[in-house]
Short mmCIF file of N, CA, C and O in Angstrom, two decimals:
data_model
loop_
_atom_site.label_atom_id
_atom_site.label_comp_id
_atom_site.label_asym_id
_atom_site.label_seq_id
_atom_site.Cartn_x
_atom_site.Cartn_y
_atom_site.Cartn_z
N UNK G 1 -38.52 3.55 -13.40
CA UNK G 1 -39.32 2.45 -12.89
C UNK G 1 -38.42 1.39 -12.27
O UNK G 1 -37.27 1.17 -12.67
N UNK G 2 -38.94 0.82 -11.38
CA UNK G 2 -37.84 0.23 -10.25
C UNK G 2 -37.90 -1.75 -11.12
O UNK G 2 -37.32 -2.72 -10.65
N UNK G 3 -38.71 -1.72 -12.29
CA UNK G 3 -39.18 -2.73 -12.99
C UNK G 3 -38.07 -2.63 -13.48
O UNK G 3 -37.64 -3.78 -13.38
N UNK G 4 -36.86 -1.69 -14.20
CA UNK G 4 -35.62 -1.60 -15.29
C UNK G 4 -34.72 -2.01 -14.55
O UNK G 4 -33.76 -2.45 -15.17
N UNK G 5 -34.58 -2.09 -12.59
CA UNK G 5 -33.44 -1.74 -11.81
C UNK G 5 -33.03 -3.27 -11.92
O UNK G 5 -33.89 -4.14 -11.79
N UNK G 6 -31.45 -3.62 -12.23
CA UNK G 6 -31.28 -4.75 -12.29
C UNK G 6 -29.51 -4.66 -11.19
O UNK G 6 -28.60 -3.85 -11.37
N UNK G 7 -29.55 -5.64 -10.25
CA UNK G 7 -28.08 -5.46 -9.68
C UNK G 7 -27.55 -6.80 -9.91
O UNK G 7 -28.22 -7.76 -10.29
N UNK G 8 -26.24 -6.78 -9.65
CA UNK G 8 -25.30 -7.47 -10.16
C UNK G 8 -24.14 -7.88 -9.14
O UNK G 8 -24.07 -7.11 -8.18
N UNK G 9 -23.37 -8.76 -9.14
CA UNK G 9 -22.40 -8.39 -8.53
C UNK G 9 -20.76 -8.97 -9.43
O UNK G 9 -20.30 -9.89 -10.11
N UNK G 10 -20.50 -7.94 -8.94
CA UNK G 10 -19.20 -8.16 -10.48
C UNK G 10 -17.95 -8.53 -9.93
O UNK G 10 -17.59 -8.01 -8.87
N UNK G 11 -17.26 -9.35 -10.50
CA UNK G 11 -15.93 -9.82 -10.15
C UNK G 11 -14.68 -8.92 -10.97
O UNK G 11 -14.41 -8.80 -12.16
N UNK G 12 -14.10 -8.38 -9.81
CA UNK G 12 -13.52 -7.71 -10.22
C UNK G 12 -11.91 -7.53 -9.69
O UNK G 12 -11.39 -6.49 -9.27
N UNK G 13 -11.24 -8.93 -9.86
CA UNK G 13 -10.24 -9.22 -9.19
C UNK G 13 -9.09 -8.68 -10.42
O UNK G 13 -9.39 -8.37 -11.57
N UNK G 14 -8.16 -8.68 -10.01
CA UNK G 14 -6.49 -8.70 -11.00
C UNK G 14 -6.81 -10.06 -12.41
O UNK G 14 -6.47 -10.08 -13.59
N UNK G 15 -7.60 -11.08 -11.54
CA UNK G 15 -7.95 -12.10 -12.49
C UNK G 15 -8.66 -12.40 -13.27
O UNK G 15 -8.56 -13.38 -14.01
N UNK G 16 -9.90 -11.22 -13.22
CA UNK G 16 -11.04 -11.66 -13.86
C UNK G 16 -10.97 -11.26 -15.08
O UNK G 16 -10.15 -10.41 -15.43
N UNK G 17 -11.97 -11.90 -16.05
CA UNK G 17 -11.82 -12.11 -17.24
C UNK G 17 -12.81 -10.77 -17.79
O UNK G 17 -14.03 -10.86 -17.67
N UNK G 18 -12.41 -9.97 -18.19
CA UNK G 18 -13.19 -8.76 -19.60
C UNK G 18 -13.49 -9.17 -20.57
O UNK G 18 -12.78 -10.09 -20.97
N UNK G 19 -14.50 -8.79 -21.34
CA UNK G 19 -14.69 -8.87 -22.77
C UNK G 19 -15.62 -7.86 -22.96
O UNK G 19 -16.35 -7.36 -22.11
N UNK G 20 -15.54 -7.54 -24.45
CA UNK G 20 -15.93 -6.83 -25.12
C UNK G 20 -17.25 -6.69 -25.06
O UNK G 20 -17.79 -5.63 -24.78
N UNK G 21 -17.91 -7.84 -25.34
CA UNK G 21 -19.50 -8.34 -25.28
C UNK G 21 -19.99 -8.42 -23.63
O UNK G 21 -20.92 -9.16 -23.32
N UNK G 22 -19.38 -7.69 -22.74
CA UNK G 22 -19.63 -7.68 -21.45
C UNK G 22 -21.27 -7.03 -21.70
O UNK G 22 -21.50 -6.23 -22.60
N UNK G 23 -22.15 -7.46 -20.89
CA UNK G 23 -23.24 -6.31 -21.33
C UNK G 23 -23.06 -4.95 -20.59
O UNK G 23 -22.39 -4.84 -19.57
N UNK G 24 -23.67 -3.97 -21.16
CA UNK G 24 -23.80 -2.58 -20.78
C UNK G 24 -24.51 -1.79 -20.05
O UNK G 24 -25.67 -1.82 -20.48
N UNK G 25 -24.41 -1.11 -19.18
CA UNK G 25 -25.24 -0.62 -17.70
C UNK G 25 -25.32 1.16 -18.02
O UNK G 25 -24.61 1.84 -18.76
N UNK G 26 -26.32 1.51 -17.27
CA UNK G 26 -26.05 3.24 -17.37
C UNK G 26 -25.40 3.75 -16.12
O UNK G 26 -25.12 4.93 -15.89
N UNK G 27 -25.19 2.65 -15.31
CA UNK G 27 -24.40 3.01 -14.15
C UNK G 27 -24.28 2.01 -13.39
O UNK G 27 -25.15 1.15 -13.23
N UNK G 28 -22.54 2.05 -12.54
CA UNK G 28 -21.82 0.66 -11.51
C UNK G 28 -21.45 1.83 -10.50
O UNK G 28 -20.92 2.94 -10.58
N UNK G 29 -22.06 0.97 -9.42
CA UNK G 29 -21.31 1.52 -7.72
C UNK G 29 -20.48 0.65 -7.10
O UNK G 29 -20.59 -0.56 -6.91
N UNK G 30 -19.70 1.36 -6.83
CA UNK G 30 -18.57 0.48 -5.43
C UNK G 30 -18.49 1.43 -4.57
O UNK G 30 -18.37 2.64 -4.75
N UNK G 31 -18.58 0.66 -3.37
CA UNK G 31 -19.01 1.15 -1.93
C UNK G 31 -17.93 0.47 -0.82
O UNK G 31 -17.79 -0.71 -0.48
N UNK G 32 -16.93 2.19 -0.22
CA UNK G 32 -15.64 1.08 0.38
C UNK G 32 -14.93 -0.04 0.28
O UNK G 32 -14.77 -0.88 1.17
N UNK G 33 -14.44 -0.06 -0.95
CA UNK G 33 -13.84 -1.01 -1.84
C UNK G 33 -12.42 -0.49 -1.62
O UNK G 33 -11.64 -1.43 -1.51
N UNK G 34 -11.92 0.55 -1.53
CA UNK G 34 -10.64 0.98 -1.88
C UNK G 34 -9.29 0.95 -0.50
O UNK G 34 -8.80 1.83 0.20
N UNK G 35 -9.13 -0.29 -0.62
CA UNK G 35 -8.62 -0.78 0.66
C UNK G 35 -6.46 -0.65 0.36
O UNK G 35 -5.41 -0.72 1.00
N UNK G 36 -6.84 -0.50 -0.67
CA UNK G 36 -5.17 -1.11 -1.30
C UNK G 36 -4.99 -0.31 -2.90
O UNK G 36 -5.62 -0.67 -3.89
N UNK G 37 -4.17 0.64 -2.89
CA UNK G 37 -4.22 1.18 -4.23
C UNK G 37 -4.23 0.07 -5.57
O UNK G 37 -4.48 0.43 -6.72
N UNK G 38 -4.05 -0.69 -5.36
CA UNK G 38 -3.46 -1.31 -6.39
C UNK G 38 -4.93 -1.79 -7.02
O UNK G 38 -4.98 -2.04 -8.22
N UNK G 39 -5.71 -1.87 -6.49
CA UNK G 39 -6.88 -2.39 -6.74
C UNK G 39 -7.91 -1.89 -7.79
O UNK G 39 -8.92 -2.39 -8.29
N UNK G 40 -6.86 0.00 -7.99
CA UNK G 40 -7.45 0.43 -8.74
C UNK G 40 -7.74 0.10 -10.15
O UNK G 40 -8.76 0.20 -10.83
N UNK G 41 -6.08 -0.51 -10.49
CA UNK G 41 -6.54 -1.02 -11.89
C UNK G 41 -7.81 -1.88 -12.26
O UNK G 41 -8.57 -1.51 -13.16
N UNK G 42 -8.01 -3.04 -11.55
CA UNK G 42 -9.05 -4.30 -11.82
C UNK G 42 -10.48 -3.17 -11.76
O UNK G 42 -11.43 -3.07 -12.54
N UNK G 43 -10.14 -2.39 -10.41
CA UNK G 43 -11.65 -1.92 -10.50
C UNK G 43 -12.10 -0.82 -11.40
O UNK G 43 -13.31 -0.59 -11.47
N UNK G 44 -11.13 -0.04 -12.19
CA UNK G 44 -12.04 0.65 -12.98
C UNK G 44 -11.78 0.39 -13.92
O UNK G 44 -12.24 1.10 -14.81
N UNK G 45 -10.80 -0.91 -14.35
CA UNK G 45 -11.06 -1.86 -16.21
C UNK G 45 -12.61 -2.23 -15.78
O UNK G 45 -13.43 -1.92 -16.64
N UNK G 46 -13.13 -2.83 -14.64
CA UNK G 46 -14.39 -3.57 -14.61
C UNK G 46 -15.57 -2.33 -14.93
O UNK G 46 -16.52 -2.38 -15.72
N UNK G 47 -15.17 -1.27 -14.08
CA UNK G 47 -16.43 -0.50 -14.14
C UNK G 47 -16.72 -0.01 -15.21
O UNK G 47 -17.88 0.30 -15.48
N UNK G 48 -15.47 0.19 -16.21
CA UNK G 48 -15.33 0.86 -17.63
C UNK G 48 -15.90 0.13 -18.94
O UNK G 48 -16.36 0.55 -20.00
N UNK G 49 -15.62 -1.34 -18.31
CA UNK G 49 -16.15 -2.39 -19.52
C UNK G 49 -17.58 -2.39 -19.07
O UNK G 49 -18.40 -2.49 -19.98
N UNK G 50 -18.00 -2.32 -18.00
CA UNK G 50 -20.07 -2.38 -17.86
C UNK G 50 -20.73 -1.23 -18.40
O UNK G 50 -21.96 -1.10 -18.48
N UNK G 51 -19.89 -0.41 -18.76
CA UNK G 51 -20.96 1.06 -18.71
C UNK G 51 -20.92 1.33 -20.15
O UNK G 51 -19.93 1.15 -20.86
N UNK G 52 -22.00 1.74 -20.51
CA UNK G 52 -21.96 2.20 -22.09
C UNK G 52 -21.35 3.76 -22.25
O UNK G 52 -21.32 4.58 -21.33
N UNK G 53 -21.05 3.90 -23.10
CA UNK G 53 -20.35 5.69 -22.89
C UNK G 53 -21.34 6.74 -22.80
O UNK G 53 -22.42 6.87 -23.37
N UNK G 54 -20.63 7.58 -21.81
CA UNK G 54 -21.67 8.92 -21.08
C UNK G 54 -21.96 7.98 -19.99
O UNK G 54 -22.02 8.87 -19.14
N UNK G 55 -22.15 7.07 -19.42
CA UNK G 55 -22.89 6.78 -18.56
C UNK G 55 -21.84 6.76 -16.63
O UNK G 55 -20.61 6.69 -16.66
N UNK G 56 -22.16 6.79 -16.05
CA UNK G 56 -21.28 6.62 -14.72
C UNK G 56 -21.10 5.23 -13.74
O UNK G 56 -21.48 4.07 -13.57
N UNK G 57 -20.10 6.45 -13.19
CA UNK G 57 -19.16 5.19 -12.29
C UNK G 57 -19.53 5.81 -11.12
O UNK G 57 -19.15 6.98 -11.16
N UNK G 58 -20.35 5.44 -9.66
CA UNK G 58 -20.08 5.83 -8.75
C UNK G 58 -19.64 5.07 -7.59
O UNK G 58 -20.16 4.10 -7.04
N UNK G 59 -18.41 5.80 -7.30
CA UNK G 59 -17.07 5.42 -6.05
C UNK G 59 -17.15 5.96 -4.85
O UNK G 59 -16.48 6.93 -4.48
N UNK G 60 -18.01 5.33 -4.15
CA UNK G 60 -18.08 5.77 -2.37
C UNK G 60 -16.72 5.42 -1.79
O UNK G 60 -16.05 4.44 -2.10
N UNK G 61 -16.38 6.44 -0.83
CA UNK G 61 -14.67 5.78 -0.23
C UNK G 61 -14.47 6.83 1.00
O UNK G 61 -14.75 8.03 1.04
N UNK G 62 -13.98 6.10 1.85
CA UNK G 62 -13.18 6.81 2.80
C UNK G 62 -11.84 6.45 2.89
O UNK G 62 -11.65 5.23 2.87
N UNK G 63 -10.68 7.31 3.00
CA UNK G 63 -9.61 7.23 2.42
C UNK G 63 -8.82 6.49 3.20
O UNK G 63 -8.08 7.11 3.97
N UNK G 64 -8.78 5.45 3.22
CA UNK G 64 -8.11 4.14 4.01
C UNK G 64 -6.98 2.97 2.79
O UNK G 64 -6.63 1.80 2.93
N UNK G 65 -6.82 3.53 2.15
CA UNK G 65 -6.09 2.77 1.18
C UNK G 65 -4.73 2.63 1.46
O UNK G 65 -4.06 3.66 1.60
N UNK G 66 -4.15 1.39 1.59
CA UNK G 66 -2.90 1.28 2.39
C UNK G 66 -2.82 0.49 3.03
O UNK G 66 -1.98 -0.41 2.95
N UNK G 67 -3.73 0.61 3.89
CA UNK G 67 -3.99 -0.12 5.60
C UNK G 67 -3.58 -1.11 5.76
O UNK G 67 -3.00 -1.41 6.80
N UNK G 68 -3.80 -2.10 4.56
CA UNK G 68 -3.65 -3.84 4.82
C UNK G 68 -2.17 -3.87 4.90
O UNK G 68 -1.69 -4.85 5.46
N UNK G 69 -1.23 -2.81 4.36
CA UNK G 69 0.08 -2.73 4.27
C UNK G 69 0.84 -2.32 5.16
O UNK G 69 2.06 -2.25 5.04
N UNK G 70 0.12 -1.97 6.27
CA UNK G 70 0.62 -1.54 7.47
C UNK G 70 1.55 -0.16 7.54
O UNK G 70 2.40 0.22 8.35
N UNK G 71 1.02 0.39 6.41
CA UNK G 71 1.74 1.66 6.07
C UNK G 71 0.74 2.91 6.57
O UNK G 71 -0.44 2.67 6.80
N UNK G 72 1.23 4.13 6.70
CA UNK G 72 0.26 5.13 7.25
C UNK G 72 -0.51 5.45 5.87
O UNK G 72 -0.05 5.51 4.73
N UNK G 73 -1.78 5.63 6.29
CA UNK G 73 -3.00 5.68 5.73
C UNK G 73 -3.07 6.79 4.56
O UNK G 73 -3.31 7.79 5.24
N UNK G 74 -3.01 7.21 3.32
CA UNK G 74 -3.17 8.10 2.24
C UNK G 74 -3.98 8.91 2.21
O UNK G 74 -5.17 8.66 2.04
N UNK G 75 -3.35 10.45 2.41
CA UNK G 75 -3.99 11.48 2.57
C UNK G 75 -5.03 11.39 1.32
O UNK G 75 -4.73 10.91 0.23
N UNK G 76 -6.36 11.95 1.66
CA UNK G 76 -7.56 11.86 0.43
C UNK G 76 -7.01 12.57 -0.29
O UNK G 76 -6.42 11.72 -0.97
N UNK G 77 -6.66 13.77 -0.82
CA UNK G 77 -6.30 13.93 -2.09
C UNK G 77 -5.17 13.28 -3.08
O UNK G 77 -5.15 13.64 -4.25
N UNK G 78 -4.18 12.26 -2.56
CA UNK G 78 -3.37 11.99 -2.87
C UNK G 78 -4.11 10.49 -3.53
O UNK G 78 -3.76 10.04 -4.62
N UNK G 79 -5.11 9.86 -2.73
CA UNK G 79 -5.39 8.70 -3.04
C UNK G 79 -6.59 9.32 -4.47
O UNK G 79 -6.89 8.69 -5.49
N UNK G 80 -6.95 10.40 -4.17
CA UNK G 80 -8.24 10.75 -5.31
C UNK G 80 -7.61 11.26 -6.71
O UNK G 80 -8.26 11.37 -7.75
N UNK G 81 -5.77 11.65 -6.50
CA UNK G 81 -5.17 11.98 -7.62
C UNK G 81 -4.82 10.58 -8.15
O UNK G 81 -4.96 10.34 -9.35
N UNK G 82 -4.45 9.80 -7.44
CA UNK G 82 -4.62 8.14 -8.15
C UNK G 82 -5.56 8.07 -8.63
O UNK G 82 -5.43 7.81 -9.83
N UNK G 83 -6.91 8.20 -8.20
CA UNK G 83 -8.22 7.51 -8.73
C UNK G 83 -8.35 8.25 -10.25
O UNK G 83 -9.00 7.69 -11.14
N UNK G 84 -7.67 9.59 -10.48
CA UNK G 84 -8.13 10.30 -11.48
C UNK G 84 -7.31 10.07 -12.57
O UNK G 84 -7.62 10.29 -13.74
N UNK G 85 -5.92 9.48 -12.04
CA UNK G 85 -4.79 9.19 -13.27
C UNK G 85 -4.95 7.52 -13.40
O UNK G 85 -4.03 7.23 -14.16
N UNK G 86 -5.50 6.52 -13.12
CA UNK G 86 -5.98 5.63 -13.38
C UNK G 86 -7.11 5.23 -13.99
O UNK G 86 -7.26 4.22 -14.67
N UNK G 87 -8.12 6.29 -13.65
CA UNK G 87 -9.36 6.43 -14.59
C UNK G 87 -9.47 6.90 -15.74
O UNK G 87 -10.39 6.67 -16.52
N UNK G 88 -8.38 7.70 -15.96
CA UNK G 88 -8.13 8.26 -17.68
C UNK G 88 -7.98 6.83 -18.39
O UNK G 88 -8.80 6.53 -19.25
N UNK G 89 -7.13 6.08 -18.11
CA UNK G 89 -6.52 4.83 -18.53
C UNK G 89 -7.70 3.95 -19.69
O UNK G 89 -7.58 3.51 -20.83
N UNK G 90 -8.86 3.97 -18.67
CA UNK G 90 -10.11 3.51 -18.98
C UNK G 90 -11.17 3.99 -19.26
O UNK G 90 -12.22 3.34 -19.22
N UNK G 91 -11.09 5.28 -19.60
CA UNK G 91 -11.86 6.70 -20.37
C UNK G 91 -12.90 6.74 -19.48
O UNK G 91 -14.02 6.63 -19.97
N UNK G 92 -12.81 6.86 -18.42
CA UNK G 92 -13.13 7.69 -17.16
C UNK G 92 -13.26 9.21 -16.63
O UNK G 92 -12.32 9.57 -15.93
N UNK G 93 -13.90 9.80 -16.77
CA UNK G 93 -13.38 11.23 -16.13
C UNK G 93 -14.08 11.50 -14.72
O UNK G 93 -15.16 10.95 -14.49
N UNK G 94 -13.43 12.44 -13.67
CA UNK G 94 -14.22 12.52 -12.63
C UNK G 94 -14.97 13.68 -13.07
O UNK G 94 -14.37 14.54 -13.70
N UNK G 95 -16.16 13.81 -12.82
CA UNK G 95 -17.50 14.80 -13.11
C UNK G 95 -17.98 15.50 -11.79
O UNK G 95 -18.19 16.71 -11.80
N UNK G 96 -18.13 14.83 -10.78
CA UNK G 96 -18.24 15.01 -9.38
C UNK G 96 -18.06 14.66 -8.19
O UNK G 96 -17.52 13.55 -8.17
N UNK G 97 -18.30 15.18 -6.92
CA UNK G 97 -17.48 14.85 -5.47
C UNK G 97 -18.27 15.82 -4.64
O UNK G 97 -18.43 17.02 -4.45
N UNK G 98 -18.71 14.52 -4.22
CA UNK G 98 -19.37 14.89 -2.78
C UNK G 98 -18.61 14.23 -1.40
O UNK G 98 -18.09 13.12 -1.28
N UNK G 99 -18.74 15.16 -0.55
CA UNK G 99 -18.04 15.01 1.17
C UNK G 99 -19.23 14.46 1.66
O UNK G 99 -20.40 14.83 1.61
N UNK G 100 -18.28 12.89 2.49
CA UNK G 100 -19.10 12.33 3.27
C UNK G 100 -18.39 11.77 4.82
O UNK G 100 -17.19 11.54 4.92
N UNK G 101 -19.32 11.63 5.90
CA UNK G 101 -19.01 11.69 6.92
C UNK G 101 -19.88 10.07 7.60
O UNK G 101 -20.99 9.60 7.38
N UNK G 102 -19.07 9.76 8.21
CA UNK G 102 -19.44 8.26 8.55
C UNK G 102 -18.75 7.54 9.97
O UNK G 102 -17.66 6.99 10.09
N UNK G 103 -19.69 7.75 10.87
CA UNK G 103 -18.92 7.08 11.98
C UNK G 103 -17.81 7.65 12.14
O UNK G 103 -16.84 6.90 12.25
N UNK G 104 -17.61 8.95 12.21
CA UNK G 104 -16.65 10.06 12.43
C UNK G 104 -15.34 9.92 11.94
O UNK G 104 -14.27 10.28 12.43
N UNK G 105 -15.73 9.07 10.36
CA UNK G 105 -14.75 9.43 9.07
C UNK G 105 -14.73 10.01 8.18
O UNK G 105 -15.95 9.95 8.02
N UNK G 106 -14.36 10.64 7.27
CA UNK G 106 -14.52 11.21 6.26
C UNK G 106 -14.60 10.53 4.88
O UNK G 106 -14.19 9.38 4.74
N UNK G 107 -14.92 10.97 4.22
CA UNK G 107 -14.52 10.44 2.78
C UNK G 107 -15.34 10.78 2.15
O UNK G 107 -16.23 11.45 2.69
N UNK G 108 -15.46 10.38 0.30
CA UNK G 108 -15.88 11.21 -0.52
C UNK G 108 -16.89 10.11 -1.62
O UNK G 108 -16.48 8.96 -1.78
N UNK G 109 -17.84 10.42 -2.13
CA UNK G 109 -18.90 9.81 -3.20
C UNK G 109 -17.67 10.50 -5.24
O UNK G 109 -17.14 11.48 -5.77
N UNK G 110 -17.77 10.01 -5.31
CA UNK G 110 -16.72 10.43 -6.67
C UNK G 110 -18.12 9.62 -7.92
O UNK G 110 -18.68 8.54 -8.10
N UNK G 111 -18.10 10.78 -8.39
CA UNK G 111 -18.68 10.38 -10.01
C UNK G 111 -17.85 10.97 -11.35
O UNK G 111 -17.57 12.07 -11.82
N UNK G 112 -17.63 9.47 -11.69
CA UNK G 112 -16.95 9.45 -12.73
C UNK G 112 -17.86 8.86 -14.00
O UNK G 112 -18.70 7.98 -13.80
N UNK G 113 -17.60 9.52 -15.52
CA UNK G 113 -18.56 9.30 -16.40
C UNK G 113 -17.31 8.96 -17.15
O UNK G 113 -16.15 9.35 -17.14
N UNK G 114 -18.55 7.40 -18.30
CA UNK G 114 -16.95 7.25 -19.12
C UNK G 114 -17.20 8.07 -20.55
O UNK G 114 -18.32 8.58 -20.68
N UNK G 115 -16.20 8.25 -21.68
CA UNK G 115 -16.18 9.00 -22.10
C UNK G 115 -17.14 8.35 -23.16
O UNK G 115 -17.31 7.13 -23.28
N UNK G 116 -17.78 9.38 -23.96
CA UNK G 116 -18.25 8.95 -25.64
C UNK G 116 -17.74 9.13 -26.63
O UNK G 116 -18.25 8.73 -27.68
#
């Protein structure tokens, strides 16, 4: 029922503050967020502290991570083996991956569930 659907928008900087008593979601999306590896940490401590366990993380991305650094752009599997050794960190696992195509880019939908 679209009466339960509640959105949010979460701060999810290097700075922001976690806690324990964060409340709990059955699922957080980020949508082309992944601009700069480094970003991974903040963003999946955040997504890990909203979700109750079993529940998911879904990560829309086209593989542009780097860019702001003026460095050549990270082949997708290399940036998705980051996403997967950073998500353990925060009892994350990837579950699924879907190929997506966008304005004649590529990139991938990633569902990650955290653990119970």
């Amino acid at each position: 029922s679209l009466s339960r659907v509640r959105t949010l928008n979460l701060v999810w900087s290097a700075t922001a503050t976690l806690s324990a008593s964060s409340p709990k979601y059955d699922a957080v999306f980020a949508c082309d967020v992944v601009y700069d590896l480094s970003i991974l940490h903040p963003l999946l401590a955040t997504a890990s502290s909203y979700l109750e366990p079993g529940k998911s993380f879904v990560l829309s991305h086209i593989p542009r991570a780097n860019a702001s650094e003026g460095r050549a752009v990270g082949k997708e599997e290399e940036i998705k083996a980051k996403i997967r050794e950073e998500a353990k960190r925060w009892e994350l696992q990837l579950v699924g991956e879907w190929r997506l195509s966008s304005g004649g880019q590529e990139g991938s939908i990633l569902l990650l569930n955290k653990n119970q």
